[in-house]
Structures are given as structure tokens and as C-alpha cells.
Coordinates of C-alpha atoms in Angstrom, one line a residue:
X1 CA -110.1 -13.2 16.9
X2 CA -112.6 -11.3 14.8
X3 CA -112.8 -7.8 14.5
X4 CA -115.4 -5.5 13.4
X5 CA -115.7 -3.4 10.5
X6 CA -114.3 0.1 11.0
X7 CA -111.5 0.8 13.6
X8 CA -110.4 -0.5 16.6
X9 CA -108.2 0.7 19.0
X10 CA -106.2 -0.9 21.6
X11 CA -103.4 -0.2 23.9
X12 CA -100.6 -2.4 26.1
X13 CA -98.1 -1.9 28.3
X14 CA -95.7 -3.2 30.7
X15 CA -93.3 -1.7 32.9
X16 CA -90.4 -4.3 33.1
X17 CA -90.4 -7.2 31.0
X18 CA -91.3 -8.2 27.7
X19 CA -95.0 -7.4 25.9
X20 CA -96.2 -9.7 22.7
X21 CA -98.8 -9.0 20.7
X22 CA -100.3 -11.4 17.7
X23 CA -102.5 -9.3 15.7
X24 CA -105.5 -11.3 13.5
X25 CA -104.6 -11.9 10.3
X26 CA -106.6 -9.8 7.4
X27 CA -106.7 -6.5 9.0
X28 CA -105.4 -3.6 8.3
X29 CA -102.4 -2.7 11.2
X30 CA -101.2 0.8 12.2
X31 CA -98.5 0.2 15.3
X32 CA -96.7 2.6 17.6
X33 CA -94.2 1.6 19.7
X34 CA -92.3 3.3 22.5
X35 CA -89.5 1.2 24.5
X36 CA -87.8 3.4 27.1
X37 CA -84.9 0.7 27.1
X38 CA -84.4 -2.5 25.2
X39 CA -86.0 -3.7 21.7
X40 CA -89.0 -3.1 19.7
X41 CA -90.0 -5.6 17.0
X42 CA -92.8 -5.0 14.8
X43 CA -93.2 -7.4 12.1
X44 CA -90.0 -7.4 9.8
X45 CA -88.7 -4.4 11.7
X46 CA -85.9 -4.1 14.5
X47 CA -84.6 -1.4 16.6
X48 CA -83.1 -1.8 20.0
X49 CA -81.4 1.1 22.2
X50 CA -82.7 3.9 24.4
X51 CA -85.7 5.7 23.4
X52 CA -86.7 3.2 20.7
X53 CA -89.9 4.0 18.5
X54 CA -91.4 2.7 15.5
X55 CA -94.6 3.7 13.7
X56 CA -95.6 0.6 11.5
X57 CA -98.7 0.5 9.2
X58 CA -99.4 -2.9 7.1
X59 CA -102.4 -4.3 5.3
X60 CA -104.8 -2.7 3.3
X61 CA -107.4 0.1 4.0
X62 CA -110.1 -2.2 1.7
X63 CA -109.8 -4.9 4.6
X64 CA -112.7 -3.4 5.9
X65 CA -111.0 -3.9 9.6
X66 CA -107.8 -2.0 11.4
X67 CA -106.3 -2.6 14.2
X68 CA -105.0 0.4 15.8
X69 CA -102.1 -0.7 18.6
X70 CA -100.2 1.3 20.7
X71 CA -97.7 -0.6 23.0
X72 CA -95.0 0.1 25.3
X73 CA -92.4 -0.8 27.6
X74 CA -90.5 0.4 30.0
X75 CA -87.5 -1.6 30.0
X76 CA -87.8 -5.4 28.5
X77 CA -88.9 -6.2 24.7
X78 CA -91.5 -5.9 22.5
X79 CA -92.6 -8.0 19.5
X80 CA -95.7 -7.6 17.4
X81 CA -96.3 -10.2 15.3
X82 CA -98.8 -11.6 12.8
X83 CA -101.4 -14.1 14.2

């Protein structure tokens, strides 16, 4: 996947379940997550529970790309990883 210069946004969800996301590699990443019930994984970072988010930003702004994601689940897991 190729993504243009400048910033995209993009947004997932599921209600029961489990949502994955690869994100291209060489972009800059900015990641919310909101999991009513169960896990969030985003990269290197873990936090499971009720209520779970995590606001994640990797890469660097000179990429010339960013990847804007905002994901969530209802109850189930979620896991963003690098493509």
C-alpha cells in the first residue's frame, strides 16, 4: 500500500470481535484507540480492561506521508501493527 504525500485519515470499527490493522511501513502513524471491553495493542503497547484507550504517534513528520487511524471495538481486541 502506497500513500500519498500529506495526510490521510482512516477509521475502523467492529462491534464484537477482534479488528487488525497493518499500517504501510515508512509513514508517519498517529493511532487512537477506544475498546469498550477487552485489549488494545498498538505496536509495542498493551492495555486490556474496561474503557481501554491509547493514543500512539510513531514515525517521522519528514516521511512525507501519515497515516491518521482511529479504531475501535466494542468488546473483542484490537492490534495495530507494522506492515
Amino acid at each position: 500500500l502506497s500513500l500519498p504525500a500529506g495526510t490521510t485519515s482512516v477509521s475502523a470499527s467492529v462491534g464484537i470481535g477482534e479488528l487488525r490493522v497493518l499500517v504501510p511501513a515508512g509513514v508517519r502513524v498517529e493511532v487512537d484507540t477506544h475498546v469498550k471491553a477487552g485489549e488494545s495493542v498498538v505496536f509495542d503497547s498493551s492495555e486490556d480492561g474496561w474503557d481501554v484507550t491509547q493514543h500512539v504517534t510513531v514515525g517521522d513528520a519528514a516521511a512525507g506521508s501519515t497515516l491518521v487511524l482511529d479504531a475501535e471495538v466494542g468488546f473483542g481486541n484490537l492490534e495495530v501493527l507494522a506492515g
